[in-house]
Amino acid sequence: MDASPSKRKRKKKCLPCLFLLLILLWQADAISDKTLEGQYNSSQSVSCSENEYENDNGVCCDKCPPGFKLKKKCTGKGLRSQCEKCSSGTYQENTNYFENCFRCDKCLKKNAVEITPCTHFKNRECGCKKGYYKKEISSSSWYCASCKKCGDGERQDPECAGKKDTVCICKDLYYRVDNKTCAPCTNCSPEFCSQCPGFIITKPTHKPEATLTGPYIILITITVLSMTVTVGFIGYIVLRKWIKLRCRGQSSTSWPESLEPQQHVGVQSLNFTDLPIKVDESPLFTSQCATTKKDLVLPDCIPREIKSHEFIYFLLDEVPISRFKELVRRLNISEQDIERAERDNRAFMDAQYQMLKLWSHSGHGGGINIFPQSLVHECICTLKDMNLHGCAENIENKYCTEAQTLTLHI
């Protein structure tokens, strides 16, 4: 009788534990279901094809074709996305699910022209006008550089176009003399004839030496004697004339014998107006006139004015990019000005132009948009100090006269 109440109390204590255990098992089952659902959804996201994308609900939607942008994602499986055509001045080249189109490039660089126009599915392509080619500074920066001109005996192969400069090779039946000149093979020497295909180098044949006979000896002797006599006679005539001219010069500066002062002649009897005084036209008197005339003679030519932008762009084409900062530092451009130019201009070409423009203001003798000649000479000397002799020579040939070039070499 006493054991039954204790058993009932134990059963009442075990019932809450059983309920708690059932609740824990139900939550564990729910968590496992969510895990399986997530794994299913992740496996579904991987199964989207190349022309589809996964929306926020894990459904594969079709991408927009080229020339269109995504306006609204699909709302369910089997439903299509809403796409909208790119507006004027924008484009999309590939299938996409972007909400915006890319803006087309503009051909605003100097000497740049439009190659192909901007469409809703293709960007505008920019190139350079004839006589220029597209020179890339980096993957996103470029400018139009002038094409190289071939020299004497050269031809273009290929011509300057697109992103390639002119390649100059020798014409047919010509050989290379230096970097800018080719000469015809008809005048080649044995060391260069190897560049001329089809030309055979012929060795001179040794001819038997002619023996001098009696008549030849007599003829040579007479010729030598006659030439010796002729030369001696001409020398004698020239020497005689020179002596006469010298004697005349001395006599013109001396007094005549009739005018020598004598003791028996009074001072008052001399009439100086009767004296045959002759004005000496020696170099002592004529040199002053010659000097005056020489001073009044104008120079043969006036050096042409050099436009600042023309010289700066020509210098940028000549100087290698890797040596440019060394050049501006040698031209006394401070590091602060270099950093300011790079900071103010995203394109490296524009930064280079600003550095050289700043340097051009330090010279004297220029004007508005006129580059000073003194700075041209300074630039040439600096390039030679940097062992960039080819660049210096090109600038001399384009902007310096013959007299200025001789001065630079001295």
Coordinates of C-alpha atoms in Angstrom, one line a residue:
M1 CA 0.0 0.0 0.0
D2 CA 2.9 2.4 0.8
A3 CA 4.8 1.6 -2.5
S4 CA 2.0 2.8 -4.9
P5 CA 2.1 6.5 -3.9
S6 CA 5.9 6.7 -4.4
K7 CA 5.6 5.2 -7.9
R8 CA 2.9 7.7 -8.8
K9 CA 5.1 10.6 -7.7
R10 CA 8.0 9.2 -9.8
K11 CA 5.7 9.0 -12.9
K12 CA 4.6 12.6 -12.4
K13 CA 8.3 13.7 -12.3
C14 CA 9.2 11.9 -15.5
L15 CA 6.4 13.3 -17.7
P16 CA 8.0 16.8 -18.0
C17 CA 11.3 15.3 -19.0
L18 CA 9.5 13.3 -21.8
F19 CA 7.9 16.5 -23.1
L20 CA 11.2 18.3 -23.1
L21 CA 12.9 15.5 -25.0
L22 CA 10.2 15.5 -27.7
I23 CA 10.5 19.3 -28.2
L24 CA 14.3 18.9 -28.7
L25 CA 13.9 16.1 -31.2
W26 CA 11.3 18.3 -33.2
Q27 CA 13.8 21.3 -33.3
A28 CA 16.6 19.1 -34.5
D29 CA 14.4 17.7 -37.3
A30 CA 13.5 21.3 -38.4
I31 CA 17.2 22.3 -38.5
S32 CA 18.1 19.3 -40.6
D33 CA 15.2 20.2 -43.1
K34 CA 16.5 23.7 -43.4
T35 CA 20.1 22.4 -44.0
L36 CA 18.9 20.1 -46.8
E37 CA 16.9 23.0 -48.3
G38 CA 19.9 25.2 -48.3
Q39 CA 22.0 22.5 -49.9
Y40 CA 19.3 22.1 -52.6
N41 CA 19.2 25.8 -53.3
S42 CA 23.0 25.9 -53.6
S43 CA 23.0 23.0 -56.0
Q44 CA 20.3 24.8 -58.0
S45 CA 22.4 28.1 -58.2
V46 CA 25.3 26.2 -59.7
S47 CA 23.1 24.7 -62.4
C48 CA 22.4 28.1 -64.1
S49 CA 23.7 28.2 -67.7
E50 CA 26.2 30.7 -69.1
N51 CA 23.4 32.9 -70.5
E52 CA 21.5 32.9 -67.1
Y53 CA 22.0 34.5 -63.7
E54 CA 20.6 33.6 -60.2
N55 CA 18.1 36.1 -58.7
D56 CA 17.6 36.8 -55.0
N57 CA 15.1 33.9 -54.7
G58 CA 17.6 31.4 -56.2
V59 CA 15.8 31.2 -59.5
C60 CA 17.8 31.1 -62.8
C61 CA 16.8 34.1 -65.0
D62 CA 17.9 34.8 -68.6
K63 CA 20.5 37.6 -69.2
C64 CA 19.9 40.7 -71.5
P65 CA 21.4 40.5 -75.0
P66 CA 24.1 43.0 -76.2
G67 CA 22.8 46.5 -76.5
F68 CA 20.4 46.1 -73.7
K69 CA 20.4 46.6 -69.9
L70 CA 18.4 44.9 -67.1
K71 CA 15.3 46.8 -66.1
K72 CA 13.7 44.1 -63.8
K73 CA 14.7 40.6 -62.7
C74 CA 12.4 37.7 -63.4
T75 CA 10.1 36.8 -60.6
G76 CA 9.8 33.1 -61.0
K77 CA 11.0 30.0 -62.8
G78 CA 10.2 30.0 -66.5
L79 CA 9.7 33.8 -66.5
R80 CA 11.9 36.2 -68.5
S81 CA 13.8 39.2 -67.3
Q82 CA 12.7 42.7 -68.4
C83 CA 15.4 44.4 -70.6
E84 CA 15.7 47.9 -71.9
K85 CA 17.7 49.2 -74.9
C86 CA 20.8 51.3 -74.1
S87 CA 20.2 55.1 -74.6
S88 CA 22.1 57.2 -77.2
G89 CA 25.8 57.6 -76.3
T90 CA 25.9 54.4 -74.3
Y91 CA 26.5 50.7 -75.1
Q92 CA 26.7 47.1 -73.9
E93 CA 28.9 44.7 -75.9
N94 CA 28.1 41.4 -74.1
T95 CA 25.1 39.5 -72.7
N96 CA 24.6 41.0 -69.2
Y97 CA 22.3 41.6 -66.2
F98 CA 23.7 45.1 -65.5
E99 CA 21.3 47.9 -64.6
N100 CA 23.3 50.6 -66.5
C101 CA 25.1 50.8 -69.9
F102 CA 28.7 52.1 -70.4
R103 CA 29.3 55.6 -71.8
C104 CA 30.9 55.7 -75.3
D105 CA 34.4 57.3 -75.7
K106 CA 34.9 60.7 -77.4
C107 CA 37.7 61.4 -79.9
L108 CA 38.9 64.7 -78.4
K109 CA 42.6 64.2 -78.5
K110 CA 44.8 66.2 -80.9
N111 CA 44.9 64.8 -84.5
A112 CA 42.4 62.1 -83.4
V113 CA 39.5 61.0 -85.7
E114 CA 36.5 58.7 -85.4
I115 CA 37.0 55.3 -87.0
T116 CA 33.7 53.6 -86.2
P117 CA 30.7 55.4 -84.6
C118 CA 29.1 54.6 -81.2
T119 CA 26.1 52.2 -81.3
H120 CA 24.0 50.7 -78.5
F121 CA 26.0 47.4 -78.7
K122 CA 29.5 48.7 -79.6
N123 CA 31.9 51.5 -78.2
R124 CA 33.1 54.3 -80.5
E125 CA 36.6 53.5 -81.9
C126 CA 39.1 56.5 -82.2
G127 CA 42.2 56.6 -84.3
C128 CA 44.6 59.1 -85.8
K129 CA 44.4 61.1 -89.0
K130 CA 46.7 60.4 -92.0
G131 CA 50.4 61.0 -91.1
Y132 CA 49.9 60.0 -87.5
Y133 CA 49.7 56.8 -85.6
K134 CA 48.2 55.7 -82.2
K135 CA 51.1 55.6 -79.6
E136 CA 50.0 54.0 -76.4
I137 CA 51.5 55.2 -73.1
S138 CA 49.6 52.7 -71.0
S139 CA 46.6 50.4 -71.3
S140 CA 44.2 53.4 -71.0
S141 CA 46.3 56.4 -72.2
W142 CA 47.4 57.1 -75.8
Y143 CA 48.1 60.0 -78.2
C144 CA 48.6 60.6 -81.9
A145 CA 52.3 60.7 -82.8
S146 CA 53.7 61.8 -86.2
C147 CA 54.8 59.1 -88.5
K148 CA 58.4 58.5 -89.3
K149 CA 59.7 59.7 -92.7
C150 CA 61.9 57.4 -94.8
G151 CA 65.3 58.7 -96.0
D152 CA 67.1 58.5 -99.3
G153 CA 66.9 55.1 -101.0
E154 CA 64.3 53.8 -98.5
R155 CA 60.7 52.7 -98.8
Q156 CA 57.9 52.1 -96.4
D157 CA 57.2 48.5 -95.4
P158 CA 54.6 48.6 -93.9
E159 CA 53.2 52.1 -94.0
C160 CA 52.3 54.1 -90.8
A161 CA 48.8 53.1 -89.8
G162 CA 46.8 52.2 -86.7
K163 CA 49.1 51.6 -83.7
K164 CA 52.3 51.0 -85.8
D165 CA 54.9 53.6 -86.9
T166 CA 56.5 53.6 -90.3
V167 CA 59.1 50.8 -90.9
C168 CA 61.7 51.9 -93.5
I169 CA 63.7 49.4 -95.5
C170 CA 66.0 49.8 -98.4
K171 CA 64.5 49.8 -101.9
D172 CA 65.3 46.9 -104.3
L173 CA 68.9 46.9 -105.4
Y174 CA 69.9 49.2 -102.6
Y175 CA 72.0 48.5 -99.5
R176 CA 72.0 50.1 -96.0
V177 CA 74.7 52.8 -95.3
D178 CA 73.4 54.2 -92.0
N179 CA 70.1 54.5 -90.0
K180 CA 68.6 56.9 -92.5
T181 CA 70.3 56.3 -95.9
C182 CA 70.4 53.5 -98.5
A183 CA 72.7 53.6 -101.5
P184 CA 72.4 51.8 -104.9
C185 CA 74.1 48.5 -105.2
T186 CA 75.9 49.6 -108.4
N187 CA 78.3 51.6 -106.3
C188 CA 78.7 49.2 -103.4
S189 CA 82.0 48.2 -101.9
P190 CA 82.9 44.6 -101.1
E191 CA 82.0 45.0 -97.4
F192 CA 78.4 46.1 -98.3
C193 CA 77.8 44.1 -101.5
S194 CA 76.7 41.1 -99.3
Q195 CA 73.4 43.1 -98.7
C196 CA 72.7 43.1 -102.5
P197 CA 71.4 39.7 -103.6
G198 CA 72.3 38.8 -107.2
F199 CA 75.4 41.1 -107.3
I200 CA 78.7 39.3 -107.9
I201 CA 81.8 40.8 -106.4
T202 CA 84.5 40.7 -109.1
K203 CA 88.1 40.8 -108.2
P204 CA 90.3 43.0 -110.3
T205 CA 92.4 41.1 -112.7
H206 CA 96.1 41.8 -112.6
K207 CA 97.3 43.2 -115.9
P208 CA 101.0 43.0 -116.8
E209 CA 102.9 46.1 -116.0
A210 CA 103.8 48.1 -119.1
T211 CA 107.5 48.6 -119.6
L212 CA 108.7 52.1 -120.4
T213 CA 110.5 52.3 -123.7
G214 CA 112.8 55.1 -125.1
P215 CA 110.1 57.3 -126.8
Y216 CA 107.9 57.2 -123.6
I217 CA 110.9 58.3 -121.5
I218 CA 111.7 61.2 -123.8
L219 CA 108.0 62.3 -123.9
I220 CA 107.7 62.2 -120.1
T221 CA 111.0 64.2 -119.7
I222 CA 109.9 66.9 -122.1
T223 CA 106.5 67.2 -120.4
V224 CA 108.1 67.6 -116.9
L225 CA 110.6 70.2 -118.2
S226 CA 107.9 72.2 -120.0
M227 CA 105.7 72.2 -116.8
T228 CA 108.7 73.3 -114.7
V229 CA 109.5 76.1 -117.1
T230 CA 105.9 77.3 -117.2
V231 CA 105.6 77.3 -113.4
G232 CA 108.9 79.1 -113.0
F233 CA 107.8 81.8 -115.6
I234 CA 104.5 82.4 -113.9
G235 CA 106.2 82.7 -110.5
Y236 CA 108.7 85.2 -112.0
I237 CA 105.9 87.4 -113.4
V238 CA 104.0 87.3 -110.1
L239 CA 107.1 88.1 -108.1
R240 CA 108.0 91.0 -110.4
K241 CA 104.5 92.5 -110.1
W242 CA 104.6 92.2 -106.3
I243 CA 107.9 94.1 -106.1
K244 CA 106.6 96.9 -108.3
L245 CA 103.5 97.3 -106.2
R246 CA 105.6 97.4 -103.1
C247 CA 107.9 100.0 -104.5
R248 CA 104.9 102.2 -105.6
G249 CA 103.6 102.0 -102.1
Q250 CA 106.8 103.2 -100.6
S251 CA 107.3 106.1 -103.1
S252 CA 103.8 107.4 -102.6
T253 CA 104.6 108.1 -98.9
S254 CA 108.0 109.8 -99.5
W255 CA 108.7 113.5 -100.4
P256 CA 109.9 114.4 -103.9
E257 CA 113.5 115.4 -104.3
S258 CA 112.6 118.9 -105.5
L259 CA 110.8 119.5 -102.3
E260 CA 113.7 118.6 -99.9
P261 CA 114.3 121.6 -97.6
Q262 CA 117.4 123.5 -98.6
Q263 CA 119.3 126.0 -96.5
H264 CA 119.3 128.8 -99.1
V265 CA 115.5 128.7 -99.5
G266 CA 113.7 131.0 -97.1
V267 CA 110.8 129.8 -95.1
Q268 CA 108.4 132.4 -96.6
S269 CA 109.3 131.4 -100.2
L270 CA 107.6 128.0 -99.7
N271 CA 104.0 127.9 -101.0
F272 CA 102.4 124.9 -99.5
T273 CA 99.4 125.1 -101.9
D274 CA 101.8 124.1 -104.8
L275 CA 102.9 120.9 -103.0
P276 CA 101.6 117.8 -104.8
I277 CA 100.3 116.3 -101.6
K278 CA 98.6 113.0 -102.3
V279 CA 96.1 111.5 -100.0
D280 CA 97.3 108.0 -99.0
E281 CA 94.5 105.5 -99.7
S282 CA 96.2 102.9 -97.5
P283 CA 94.3 100.3 -95.4
L284 CA 94.7 102.7 -92.5
F285 CA 92.2 105.1 -94.0
T286 CA 89.9 102.6 -95.8
S287 CA 89.5 100.2 -92.8
Q288 CA 87.2 102.6 -91.0
C289 CA 84.9 102.9 -94.0
A290 CA 84.9 99.2 -94.5
T291 CA 84.1 98.6 -90.9
T292 CA 81.2 101.1 -91.1
K293 CA 79.7 99.4 -94.2
K294 CA 80.1 96.0 -92.6
D295 CA 78.2 97.2 -89.5
L296 CA 75.3 98.4 -91.7
V297 CA 75.0 95.1 -93.6
L298 CA 71.9 93.1 -92.4
P299 CA 72.2 89.4 -91.6
D300 CA 71.5 87.0 -94.5
C301 CA 68.4 85.5 -92.8
I302 CA 66.3 86.0 -89.7
P303 CA 65.8 82.9 -87.6
R304 CA 62.2 81.7 -87.9
E305 CA 60.0 81.8 -84.8
I306 CA 59.4 78.4 -83.1
K307 CA 55.9 77.8 -81.8
S308 CA 55.9 76.6 -78.2
H309 CA 53.4 73.8 -78.6
E310 CA 55.1 72.6 -81.9
F311 CA 58.5 72.3 -80.2
I312 CA 57.1 70.7 -77.0
Y313 CA 55.2 68.0 -78.9
F314 CA 58.2 67.3 -81.2
L315 CA 60.5 66.9 -78.1
L316 CA 58.0 64.5 -76.5
D317 CA 58.0 62.4 -79.7
E318 CA 61.8 62.2 -79.6
V319 CA 62.7 61.6 -75.9
P320 CA 62.0 58.1 -74.6
I321 CA 59.4 57.9 -71.9
S322 CA 61.9 56.2 -69.5
R323 CA 64.3 59.1 -69.8
F324 CA 61.8 62.0 -69.7
K325 CA 62.0 62.7 -65.9
E326 CA 65.8 62.7 -66.0
L327 CA 65.6 65.3 -68.8
V328 CA 63.3 67.7 -66.9
R329 CA 65.4 67.3 -63.7
R330 CA 68.5 68.3 -65.7
L331 CA 66.5 71.3 -67.0
N332 CA 66.1 72.5 -63.4
I333 CA 62.4 71.6 -63.0
S334 CA 61.8 71.0 -59.3
E335 CA 60.4 67.8 -57.8
Q336 CA 57.5 69.9 -56.5
D337 CA 56.6 71.1 -60.0
I338 CA 56.9 67.5 -61.4
E339 CA 54.6 66.1 -58.7
R340 CA 52.1 69.0 -59.2
A341 CA 52.0 68.3 -63.0
E342 CA 51.3 64.6 -62.4
R343 CA 48.7 65.4 -59.8
D344 CA 46.9 67.9 -62.0
N345 CA 46.8 65.7 -65.1
R346 CA 45.6 62.1 -65.2
A347 CA 47.1 61.5 -68.6
F348 CA 50.9 61.2 -68.5
M349 CA 51.2 63.0 -71.8
D350 CA 49.4 66.1 -70.4
A351 CA 51.7 66.1 -67.4
Q352 CA 54.8 66.0 -69.6
Y353 CA 53.4 68.9 -71.6
Q354 CA 52.8 71.0 -68.4
M355 CA 56.4 70.3 -67.2
L356 CA 58.0 71.5 -70.5
K357 CA 55.6 74.5 -70.6
L358 CA 56.7 75.5 -67.2
W359 CA 60.3 75.2 -68.3
S360 CA 59.7 77.4 -71.4
H361 CA 58.7 80.3 -69.2
S362 CA 62.2 80.4 -67.7
G363 CA 63.8 81.4 -71.0
H364 CA 64.4 84.9 -72.4
G365 CA 63.9 86.1 -76.0
G366 CA 60.6 84.4 -76.7
G367 CA 57.0 85.9 -76.8
I368 CA 53.4 84.8 -76.7
N369 CA 53.4 81.1 -77.8
I370 CA 57.0 81.6 -79.1
F371 CA 59.7 79.2 -77.8
P372 CA 63.0 81.0 -76.8
Q373 CA 66.0 80.0 -79.0
S374 CA 68.2 79.9 -75.9
L375 CA 66.2 77.1 -74.4
V376 CA 66.4 75.2 -77.7
H377 CA 70.2 75.3 -77.4
E378 CA 70.0 74.3 -73.7
C379 CA 67.8 71.4 -74.5
I380 CA 70.2 70.1 -77.3
C381 CA 73.2 70.3 -75.0
T382 CA 71.3 68.5 -72.2
L383 CA 70.3 65.7 -74.5
K384 CA 73.9 65.3 -75.6
D385 CA 75.0 65.1 -72.0
M386 CA 72.4 62.3 -71.5
N387 CA 74.0 60.5 -74.6
L388 CA 70.7 61.0 -76.5
H389 CA 72.7 62.2 -79.6
G390 CA 70.0 61.0 -82.0
C391 CA 67.3 63.2 -80.3
A392 CA 69.7 66.2 -80.3
E393 CA 70.5 65.8 -83.9
N394 CA 66.9 65.6 -85.0
I395 CA 66.1 68.9 -83.1
E396 CA 69.2 70.6 -84.7
N397 CA 68.1 69.5 -88.2
K398 CA 64.5 70.8 -87.6
Y399 CA 64.9 74.0 -85.6
C400 CA 68.6 75.2 -85.9
T401 CA 70.2 77.1 -88.8
E402 CA 73.6 76.1 -90.1
A403 CA 75.4 78.9 -88.2
Q404 CA 73.6 78.0 -84.9
T405 CA 74.6 74.4 -85.4
L406 CA 78.3 75.3 -85.8
T407 CA 78.0 77.4 -82.6
L408 CA 76.6 74.4 -80.7
H409 CA 79.4 72.1 -81.9
I410 CA 82.0 74.7 -80.9

